[in-house]
Amino acid sequence: MPGSHPAVTERVARRDMIMALMGVAAFAILGAMTANLAAGEGLTEAWLALAAVPAAVLLRHRPVLVGLGIAAGGFWLRWVLAAIPETADQLIVGRAALDTVLAGGNPYGIGYAVSEPPGSPYVYGPLALLASALRVHGEVLAATGTMVVLALTRSFLTLGIFAGFLFVALLGTSGINDMVPGFLLMAGLVTLEHHRLSGATLLAVAAAVKPYCLAWFPAAMGYGGVAAAVALLGISGVLWSPLLVWG
């Protein structure tokens, strides 16, 4: 912290170290529960994720590195869990919709027999077609991106819970398609503070994956001003333009 009193700098560093270790503790407890479930499914390699715990403790004086260590552990848990068959049908429907587009059809307005129960429509943005092609592993990478953002913003306790919590890890590998827009949304909001056009671009891309991200547009326009508003609307228009072709 340039210009700060040494005592203030020391207090901030101590606070960051304590919060980072709290994040490690949260990941150790929750990650062990998740690894235990994975091991029960025959995926004993999930226990390797807990190697992040001693590594993070050794790096305790470098809080951001501690956070990245937790993120690495969270990534490994999810990568292992991705071997479990999908139980949700969002990515499955997305891939079926992509096949429809590649065959020259309109992905909207029809029910897909591959859903459970059969007949679910495709209700996402155009870019979700591409995200669906990445399957569960794409969602794992997006969740890892979210964890990296949490580490870089020093949100250590949130990171530890997100990385290790059984429900979050399982949900992100179940076949849902929310990890990609969630990462883009979070990255966009964080970026918006200092780089308004880049942040607005990320938000527009997020909304073109899952339309619920449009809910953040008004706040982003209010914060980012005219430039952010023009970027949001202009880029969104381009990303959603395939609807004009599909009718």
PDB file of C-alpha atoms in Angstrom:
ATOM      1  CA  MET A   1       0.000   0.000   0.000  1.00  0.00           C
ATOM      2  CA  PRO A   2       2.045   3.010  -1.244  1.00  0.00           C
ATOM      3  CA  GLY A   3       2.037   5.957   1.145  1.00  0.00           C
ATOM      4  CA  SER A   4       0.492   3.995   4.009  1.00  0.00           C
ATOM      5  CA  HIS A   5       1.891   4.024   7.508  1.00  0.00           C
ATOM      6  CA  PRO A   6       3.902   0.835   8.187  1.00  0.00           C
ATOM      7  CA  ALA A   7       1.631  -0.063  11.114  1.00  0.00           C
ATOM      8  CA  VAL A   8      -1.449   0.204   8.883  1.00  0.00           C
ATOM      9  CA  THR A   9       0.203  -1.895   6.190  1.00  0.00           C
ATOM     10  CA  GLU A  10       1.097  -4.541   8.764  1.00  0.00           C
ATOM     11  CA  ARG A  11      -2.457  -4.664  10.091  1.00  0.00           C
ATOM     12  CA  VAL A  12      -3.867  -5.066   6.593  1.00  0.00           C
ATOM     13  CA  ALA A  13      -1.374  -7.839   5.828  1.00  0.00           C
ATOM     14  CA  ARG A  14      -2.234  -9.621   9.086  1.00  0.00           C
ATOM     15  CA  ARG A  15      -5.949  -9.294   8.369  1.00  0.00           C
ATOM     16  CA  ASP A  16      -5.505 -10.728   4.877  1.00  0.00           C
ATOM     17  CA  MET A  17      -3.476 -13.633   6.245  1.00  0.00           C
ATOM     18  CA  ILE A  18      -6.118 -14.436   8.867  1.00  0.00           C
ATOM     19  CA  MET A  19      -8.938 -14.275   6.330  1.00  0.00           C
ATOM     20  CA  ALA A  20      -6.946 -16.426   3.912  1.00  0.00           C
ATOM     21  CA  LEU A  21      -6.410 -19.063   6.603  1.00  0.00           C
ATOM     22  CA  MET A  22     -10.131 -18.962   7.409  1.00  0.00           C
ATOM     23  CA  GLY A  23     -10.771 -19.699   3.751  1.00  0.00           C
ATOM     24  CA  VAL A  24      -8.317 -22.599   3.933  1.00  0.00           C
ATOM     25  CA  ALA A  25     -10.102 -23.971   7.010  1.00  0.00           C
ATOM     26  CA  ALA A  26     -13.476 -23.724   5.271  1.00  0.00           C
ATOM     27  CA  PHE A  27     -12.119 -25.530   2.224  1.00  0.00           C
ATOM     28  CA  ALA A  28     -10.443 -28.213   4.352  1.00  0.00           C
ATOM     29  CA  ILE A  29     -13.690 -29.056   6.157  1.00  0.00           C
ATOM     30  CA  LEU A  30     -16.091 -28.753   3.240  1.00  0.00           C
ATOM     31  CA  GLY A  31     -13.676 -30.159   0.676  1.00  0.00           C
ATOM     32  CA  ALA A  32     -13.125 -33.261   2.805  1.00  0.00           C
ATOM     33  CA  MET A  33     -16.873 -33.884   2.826  1.00  0.00           C
ATOM     34  CA  THR A  34     -17.027 -33.505  -0.956  1.00  0.00           C
ATOM     35  CA  ALA A  35     -13.980 -35.729  -1.498  1.00  0.00           C
ATOM     36  CA  ASN A  36     -15.512 -38.349   0.775  1.00  0.00           C
ATOM     37  CA  LEU A  37     -18.678 -38.424  -1.342  1.00  0.00           C
ATOM     38  CA  ALA A  38     -16.616 -38.681  -4.530  1.00  0.00           C
ATOM     39  CA  ALA A  39     -14.578 -41.515  -3.019  1.00  0.00           C
ATOM     40  CA  GLY A  40     -17.837 -43.307  -2.265  1.00  0.00           C
ATOM     41  CA  GLU A  41     -18.514 -43.198  -6.015  1.00  0.00           C
ATOM     42  CA  GLY A  42     -15.133 -44.794  -6.680  1.00  0.00           C
ATOM     43  CA  LEU A  43     -13.406 -41.474  -7.412  1.00  0.00           C
ATOM     44  CA  THR A  44     -10.738 -41.702  -4.710  1.00  0.00           C
ATOM     45  CA  GLU A  45      -8.469 -39.297  -6.594  1.00  0.00           C
ATOM     46  CA  ALA A  46     -10.713 -36.501  -5.309  1.00  0.00           C
ATOM     47  CA  TRP A  47      -8.737 -36.613  -2.052  1.00  0.00           C
ATOM     48  CA  LEU A  48      -5.781 -35.064  -3.910  1.00  0.00           C
ATOM     49  CA  ALA A  49      -7.672 -31.755  -3.791  1.00  0.00           C
ATOM     50  CA  LEU A  50      -6.840 -31.499  -0.097  1.00  0.00           C
ATOM     51  CA  ALA A  51      -3.147 -31.199  -0.954  1.00  0.00           C
ATOM     52  CA  ALA A  52      -4.052 -27.547  -1.435  1.00  0.00           C
ATOM     53  CA  VAL A  53      -4.491 -27.202   2.339  1.00  0.00           C
ATOM     54  CA  PRO A  54      -0.870 -27.716   3.510  1.00  0.00           C
ATOM     55  CA  ALA A  55       0.399 -25.864   0.447  1.00  0.00           C
ATOM     56  CA  ALA A  56      -1.824 -22.898   1.299  1.00  0.00           C
ATOM     57  CA  VAL A  57      -0.674 -22.890   4.926  1.00  0.00           C
ATOM     58  CA  LEU A  58       2.948 -22.752   3.787  1.00  0.00           C
ATOM     59  CA  LEU A  59       2.047 -19.771   1.584  1.00  0.00           C
ATOM     60  CA  ARG A  60       0.091 -17.991   4.343  1.00  0.00           C
ATOM     61  CA  HIS A  61       2.198 -14.839   4.049  1.00  0.00           C
ATOM     62  CA  ARG A  62       1.149 -14.534   0.380  1.00  0.00           C
ATOM     63  CA  PRO A  63      -2.658 -14.416   0.693  1.00  0.00           C
ATOM     64  CA  VAL A  64      -3.399 -14.253  -3.029  1.00  0.00           C
ATOM     65  CA  LEU A  65      -1.303 -17.382  -3.585  1.00  0.00           C
ATOM     66  CA  VAL A  66      -3.244 -19.023  -0.752  1.00  0.00           C
ATOM     67  CA  GLY A  67      -6.437 -18.155  -2.609  1.00  0.00           C
ATOM     68  CA  LEU A  68      -5.111 -19.555  -5.870  1.00  0.00           C
ATOM     69  CA  GLY A  69      -4.180 -22.744  -4.020  1.00  0.00           C
ATOM     70  CA  ILE A  70      -7.750 -23.074  -2.751  1.00  0.00           C
ATOM     71  CA  ALA A  71      -8.992 -22.453  -6.298  1.00  0.00           C
ATOM     72  CA  ALA A  72      -6.728 -25.253  -7.557  1.00  0.00           C
ATOM     73  CA  GLY A  73      -8.208 -27.611  -4.970  1.00  0.00           C
ATOM     74  CA  GLY A  74     -11.735 -26.594  -5.947  1.00  0.00           C
ATOM     75  CA  PHE A  75     -10.901 -27.148  -9.602  1.00  0.00           C
ATOM     76  CA  TRP A  76      -9.639 -30.665  -8.942  1.00  0.00           C
ATOM     77  CA  LEU A  77     -12.736 -31.617  -6.939  1.00  0.00           C
ATOM     78  CA  ARG A  78     -14.951 -30.526  -9.819  1.00  0.00           C
ATOM     79  CA  TRP A  79     -12.796 -32.114 -12.503  1.00  0.00           C
ATOM     80  CA  VAL A  80     -13.078 -35.449 -10.719  1.00  0.00           C
ATOM     81  CA  LEU A  81     -16.822 -35.060 -10.098  1.00  0.00           C
ATOM     82  CA  ALA A  82     -17.328 -34.358 -13.805  1.00  0.00           C
ATOM     83  CA  ALA A  83     -16.933 -38.108 -14.349  1.00  0.00           C
ATOM     84  CA  ILE A  84     -20.348 -38.639 -12.734  1.00  0.00           C
ATOM     85  CA  PRO A  85     -23.118 -38.718 -15.409  1.00  0.00           C
ATOM     86  CA  GLU A  86     -25.158 -35.533 -15.829  1.00  0.00           C
ATOM     87  CA  THR A  87     -28.360 -35.407 -13.796  1.00  0.00           C
ATOM     88  CA  ALA A  88     -29.646 -32.051 -15.095  1.00  0.00           C
ATOM     89  CA  ASP A  89     -30.688 -31.523 -18.703  1.00  0.00           C
ATOM     90  CA  GLN A  90     -29.729 -27.899 -19.406  1.00  0.00           C
ATOM     91  CA  LEU A  91     -26.503 -28.733 -21.228  1.00  0.00           C
ATOM     92  CA  ILE A  92     -28.185 -31.716 -22.891  1.00  0.00           C
ATOM     93  CA  VAL A  93     -30.960 -29.501 -24.280  1.00  0.00           C
ATOM     94  CA  GLY A  94     -28.356 -26.935 -25.320  1.00  0.00           C
ATOM     95  CA  ARG A  95     -26.468 -29.519 -27.346  1.00  0.00           C
ATOM     96  CA  ALA A  96     -29.683 -30.714 -28.977  1.00  0.00           C
ATOM     97  CA  ALA A  97     -30.513 -27.100 -29.853  1.00  0.00           C
ATOM     98  CA  LEU A  98     -27.037 -26.658 -31.337  1.00  0.00           C
ATOM     99  CA  ASP A  99     -27.616 -29.720 -33.513  1.00  0.00           C
ATOM    100  CA  THR A 100     -30.857 -28.103 -34.691  1.00  0.00           C
ATOM    101  CA  VAL A 101     -28.995 -24.910 -35.636  1.00  0.00           C
ATOM    102  CA  LEU A 102     -26.272 -26.847 -37.460  1.00  0.00           C
ATOM    103  CA  ALA A 103     -29.033 -28.596 -39.406  1.00  0.00           C
ATOM    104  CA  GLY A 104     -30.366 -25.197 -40.483  1.00  0.00           C
ATOM    105  CA  GLY A 105     -33.248 -24.936 -38.025  1.00  0.00           C
ATOM    106  CA  ASN A 106     -34.466 -22.535 -35.346  1.00  0.00           C
ATOM    107  CA  PRO A 107     -33.523 -23.737 -31.826  1.00  0.00           C
ATOM    108  CA  TYR A 108     -36.414 -21.863 -30.216  1.00  0.00           C
ATOM    109  CA  GLY A 109     -40.075 -22.764 -29.983  1.00  0.00           C
ATOM    110  CA  ILE A 110     -39.767 -26.545 -30.003  1.00  0.00           C
ATOM    111  CA  GLY A 111     -39.588 -29.217 -27.317  1.00  0.00           C
ATOM    112  CA  TYR A 112     -36.570 -31.504 -27.162  1.00  0.00           C
ATOM    113  CA  ALA A 113     -37.066 -35.215 -26.600  1.00  0.00           C
ATOM    114  CA  VAL A 114     -33.664 -35.553 -24.901  1.00  0.00           C
ATOM    115  CA  SER A 115     -34.812 -33.565 -21.861  1.00  0.00           C
ATOM    116  CA  GLU A 116     -36.145 -35.160 -18.687  1.00  0.00           C
ATOM    117  CA  PRO A 117     -39.111 -35.236 -18.909  1.00  0.00           C
ATOM    118  CA  PRO A 118     -39.173 -34.969 -22.723  1.00  0.00           C
ATOM    119  CA  GLY A 119     -40.352 -31.751 -24.339  1.00  0.00           C
ATOM    120  CA  SER A 120     -38.338 -29.021 -22.616  1.00  0.00           C
ATOM    121  CA  PRO A 121     -37.671 -26.014 -24.886  1.00  0.00           C
ATOM    122  CA  TYR A 122     -34.404 -24.163 -25.359  1.00  0.00           C
ATOM    123  CA  VAL A 123     -34.821 -20.944 -23.350  1.00  0.00           C
ATOM    124  CA  TYR A 124     -31.281 -19.549 -23.186  1.00  0.00           C
ATOM    125  CA  GLY A 125     -29.287 -17.004 -25.161  1.00  0.00           C
ATOM    126  CA  PRO A 126     -27.526 -17.681 -28.472  1.00  0.00           C
ATOM    127  CA  LEU A 127     -24.103 -18.079 -26.855  1.00  0.00           C
ATOM    128  CA  ALA A 128     -25.390 -20.846 -24.586  1.00  0.00           C
ATOM    129  CA  LEU A 129     -25.402 -23.016 -27.708  1.00  0.00           C
ATOM    130  CA  LEU A 130     -21.617 -22.743 -27.829  1.00  0.00           C
ATOM    131  CA  ALA A 131     -21.215 -23.069 -24.060  1.00  0.00           C
ATOM    132  CA  SER A 132     -23.263 -26.273 -24.142  1.00  0.00           C
ATOM    133  CA  ALA A 133     -20.826 -27.781 -26.619  1.00  0.00           C
ATOM    134  CA  LEU A 134     -18.118 -27.564 -23.940  1.00  0.00           C
ATOM    135  CA  ARG A 135     -20.169 -29.923 -21.757  1.00  0.00           C
ATOM    136  CA  VAL A 136     -19.595 -30.206 -18.008  1.00  0.00           C
ATOM    137  CA  HIS A 137     -15.867 -29.572 -18.305  1.00  0.00           C
ATOM    138  CA  GLY A 138     -16.605 -26.110 -19.667  1.00  0.00           C
ATOM    139  CA  GLU A 139     -18.676 -25.437 -16.561  1.00  0.00           C
ATOM    140  CA  VAL A 140     -15.790 -26.676 -14.410  1.00  0.00           C
ATOM    141  CA  LEU A 141     -13.397 -24.246 -16.093  1.00  0.00           C
ATOM    142  CA  ALA A 142     -15.886 -21.408 -15.615  1.00  0.00           C
ATOM    143  CA  ALA A 143     -16.261 -22.253 -11.924  1.00  0.00           C
ATOM    144  CA  THR A 144     -12.476 -22.216 -11.678  1.00  0.00           C
ATOM    145  CA  GLY A 145     -12.460 -18.766 -13.247  1.00  0.00           C
ATOM    146  CA  THR A 146     -14.917 -17.617 -10.594  1.00  0.00           C
ATOM    147  CA  MET A 147     -12.638 -18.979  -7.881  1.00  0.00           C
ATOM    148  CA  VAL A 148      -9.648 -17.166  -9.376  1.00  0.00           C
ATOM    149  CA  VAL A 149     -11.609 -13.894  -9.326  1.00  0.00           C
ATOM    150  CA  LEU A 150     -12.506 -14.523  -5.673  1.00  0.00           C
ATOM    151  CA  ALA A 151      -8.820 -15.127  -4.910  1.00  0.00           C
ATOM    152  CA  LEU A 152      -7.669 -11.974  -6.696  1.00  0.00           C
ATOM    153  CA  THR A 153     -10.300  -9.876  -4.912  1.00  0.00           C
ATOM    154  CA  ARG A 154      -9.230 -11.450  -1.579  1.00  0.00           C
ATOM    155  CA  SER A 155     -12.693 -12.845  -0.868  1.00  0.00           C
ATOM    156  CA  PHE A 156     -11.088 -15.768   0.909  1.00  0.00           C
ATOM    157  CA  LEU A 157     -13.904 -17.075   3.094  1.00  0.00           C
ATOM    158  CA  THR A 158     -16.369 -16.997   0.197  1.00  0.00           C
ATOM    159  CA  LEU A 159     -13.741 -18.736  -1.919  1.00  0.00           C
ATOM    160  CA  GLY A 160     -13.202 -21.510   0.624  1.00  0.00           C
ATOM    161  CA  ILE A 161     -16.925 -22.202   0.854  1.00  0.00           C
ATOM    162  CA  PHE A 162     -17.495 -22.035  -2.912  1.00  0.00           C
ATOM    163  CA  ALA A 163     -14.497 -24.256  -3.633  1.00  0.00           C
ATOM    164  CA  GLY A 164     -15.318 -27.008  -1.180  1.00  0.00           C
ATOM    165  CA  PHE A 165     -19.059 -27.008  -0.462  1.00  0.00           C
ATOM    166  CA  LEU A 166     -20.599 -30.275  -1.622  1.00  0.00           C
ATOM    167  CA  PHE A 167     -23.813 -28.756  -2.979  1.00  0.00           C
ATOM    168  CA  VAL A 168     -21.992 -26.111  -5.024  1.00  0.00           C
ATOM    169  CA  ALA A 169     -19.451 -28.563  -6.446  1.00  0.00           C
ATOM    170  CA  LEU A 170     -22.080 -31.156  -7.354  1.00  0.00           C
ATOM    171  CA  LEU A 171     -24.442 -28.583  -8.823  1.00  0.00           C
ATOM    172  CA  GLY A 172     -21.719 -27.200 -11.060  1.00  0.00           C
ATOM    173  CA  THR A 173     -20.997 -30.643 -12.497  1.00  0.00           C
ATOM    174  CA  SER A 174     -24.592 -31.866 -12.747  1.00  0.00           C
ATOM    175  CA  GLY A 175     -25.285 -30.584 -16.255  1.00  0.00           C
ATOM    176  CA  ILE A 176     -26.584 -27.098 -15.439  1.00  0.00           C
ATOM    177  CA  ASN A 177     -25.371 -24.197 -17.571  1.00  0.00           C
ATOM    178  CA  ASP A 178     -25.022 -21.445 -14.955  1.00  0.00           C
ATOM    179  CA  MET A 179     -21.290 -21.528 -14.203  1.00  0.00           C
ATOM    180  CA  VAL A 180     -20.262 -19.865 -17.481  1.00  0.00           C
ATOM    181  CA  PRO A 181     -22.633 -16.867 -17.213  1.00  0.00           C
ATOM    182  CA  GLY A 182     -21.925 -16.658 -13.481  1.00  0.00           C
ATOM    183  CA  PHE A 183     -18.202 -16.310 -14.137  1.00  0.00           C
ATOM    184  CA  LEU A 184     -18.719 -13.773 -16.925  1.00  0.00           C
ATOM    185  CA  LEU A 185     -21.118 -11.772 -14.763  1.00  0.00           C
ATOM    186  CA  MET A 186     -18.767 -11.670 -11.792  1.00  0.00           C
ATOM    187  CA  ALA A 187     -15.743 -10.857 -13.934  1.00  0.00           C
ATOM    188  CA  GLY A 188     -17.708  -8.113 -15.684  1.00  0.00           C
ATOM    189  CA  LEU A 189     -18.847  -6.469 -12.461  1.00  0.00           C
ATOM    190  CA  VAL A 190     -15.327  -6.554 -11.004  1.00  0.00           C
ATOM    191  CA  THR A 191     -13.796  -5.226 -14.226  1.00  0.00           C
ATOM    192  CA  LEU A 192     -16.414  -2.485 -14.563  1.00  0.00           C
ATOM    193  CA  GLU A 193     -14.909  -0.553 -11.661  1.00  0.00           C
ATOM    194  CA  HIS A 194     -11.727   0.357 -13.538  1.00  0.00           C
ATOM    195  CA  HIS A 195     -12.375  -0.632 -17.171  1.00  0.00           C
ATOM    196  CA  ARG A 196     -15.947   0.231 -18.004  1.00  0.00           C
ATOM    197  CA  LEU A 197     -16.021  -0.840 -21.629  1.00  0.00           C
ATOM    198  CA  SER A 198     -14.372  -4.184 -20.893  1.00  0.00           C
ATOM    199  CA  GLY A 199     -16.697  -4.769 -17.955  1.00  0.00           C
ATOM    200  CA  ALA A 200     -19.743  -3.903 -20.045  1.00  0.00           C
ATOM    201  CA  THR A 201     -18.569  -6.285 -22.770  1.00  0.00           C
ATOM    202  CA  LEU A 202     -18.322  -9.162 -20.304  1.00  0.00           C
ATOM    203  CA  LEU A 203     -21.802  -8.401 -18.968  1.00  0.00           C
ATOM    204  CA  ALA A 204     -23.238  -8.381 -22.483  1.00  0.00           C
ATOM    205  CA  VAL A 205     -21.619 -11.741 -23.226  1.00  0.00           C
ATOM    206  CA  ALA A 206     -22.995 -13.146 -19.952  1.00  0.00           C
ATOM    207  CA  ALA A 207     -26.522 -12.049 -20.866  1.00  0.00           C
ATOM    208  CA  ALA A 208     -26.176 -13.674 -24.288  1.00  0.00           C
ATOM    209  CA  VAL A 209     -25.610 -16.962 -22.453  1.00  0.00           C
ATOM    210  CA  LYS A 210     -28.313 -16.654 -19.787  1.00  0.00           C
ATOM    211  CA  PRO A 211     -30.801 -13.755 -20.109  1.00  0.00           C
ATOM    212  CA  TYR A 212     -31.185 -13.341 -16.335  1.00  0.00           C
ATOM    213  CA  CYS A 213     -27.883 -11.437 -16.467  1.00  0.00           C
ATOM    214  CA  LEU A 214     -29.860  -8.593 -18.073  1.00  0.00           C
ATOM    215  CA  ALA A 215     -30.981  -7.739 -14.535  1.00  0.00           C
ATOM    216  CA  TRP A 216     -27.542  -6.202 -13.897  1.00  0.00           C
ATOM    217  CA  PHE A 217     -27.668  -3.913 -16.953  1.00  0.00           C
ATOM    218  CA  PRO A 218     -29.440  -0.929 -15.317  1.00  0.00           C
ATOM    219  CA  ALA A 219     -26.961  -0.785 -12.434  1.00  0.00           C
ATOM    220  CA  ALA A 220     -24.025  -1.172 -14.823  1.00  0.00           C
ATOM    221  CA  MET A 221     -25.367   1.641 -17.008  1.00  0.00           C
ATOM    222  CA  GLY A 222     -25.843   3.864 -13.980  1.00  0.00           C
ATOM    223  CA  TYR A 223     -22.316   3.210 -12.775  1.00  0.00           C
ATOM    224  CA  GLY A 224     -20.525   3.123 -16.109  1.00  0.00           C
ATOM    225  CA  GLY A 225     -22.319   6.020 -17.754  1.00  0.00           C
ATOM    226  CA  VAL A 226     -23.055   6.564 -21.422  1.00  0.00           C
ATOM    227  CA  ALA A 227     -20.041   4.609 -22.679  1.00  0.00           C
ATOM    228  CA  ALA A 228     -21.020   1.500 -20.725  1.00  0.00           C
ATOM    229  CA  ALA A 229     -24.657   1.828 -21.805  1.00  0.00           C
ATOM    230  CA  VAL A 230     -23.708   2.093 -25.482  1.00  0.00           C
ATOM    231  CA  ALA A 231     -21.386  -0.915 -25.157  1.00  0.00           C
ATOM    232  CA  LEU A 232     -24.010  -3.012 -23.394  1.00  0.00           C
ATOM    233  CA  LEU A 233     -26.726  -2.251 -25.915  1.00  0.00           C
ATOM    234  CA  GLY A 234     -24.518  -2.387 -28.998  1.00  0.00           C
ATOM    235  CA  ILE A 235     -22.733  -5.625 -28.151  1.00  0.00           C
ATOM    236  CA  SER A 236     -25.982  -7.222 -27.008  1.00  0.00           C
ATOM    237  CA  GLY A 237     -27.552  -6.316 -30.339  1.00  0.00           C
ATOM    238  CA  VAL A 238     -24.753  -8.086 -32.186  1.00  0.00           C
ATOM    239  CA  LEU A 239     -24.773 -11.168 -29.952  1.00  0.00           C
ATOM    240  CA  TRP A 240     -28.539 -11.576 -30.165  1.00  0.00           C
ATOM    241  CA  SER A 241     -28.698 -10.887 -33.929  1.00  0.00           C
ATOM    242  CA  PRO A 242     -28.983 -14.607 -34.846  1.00  0.00           C
ATOM    243  CA  LEU A 243     -32.619 -14.338 -33.732  1.00  0.00           C
ATOM    244  CA  LEU A 244     -33.234 -12.269 -36.864  1.00  0.00           C
ATOM    245  CA  VAL A 245     -31.994 -15.169 -38.988  1.00  0.00           C
ATOM    246  CA  TRP A 246     -33.882 -17.814 -37.045  1.00  0.00           C
ATOM    247  CA  GLY A 247     -37.078 -15.792 -37.155  1.00  0.00           C
TER     248      GLY A 247
END
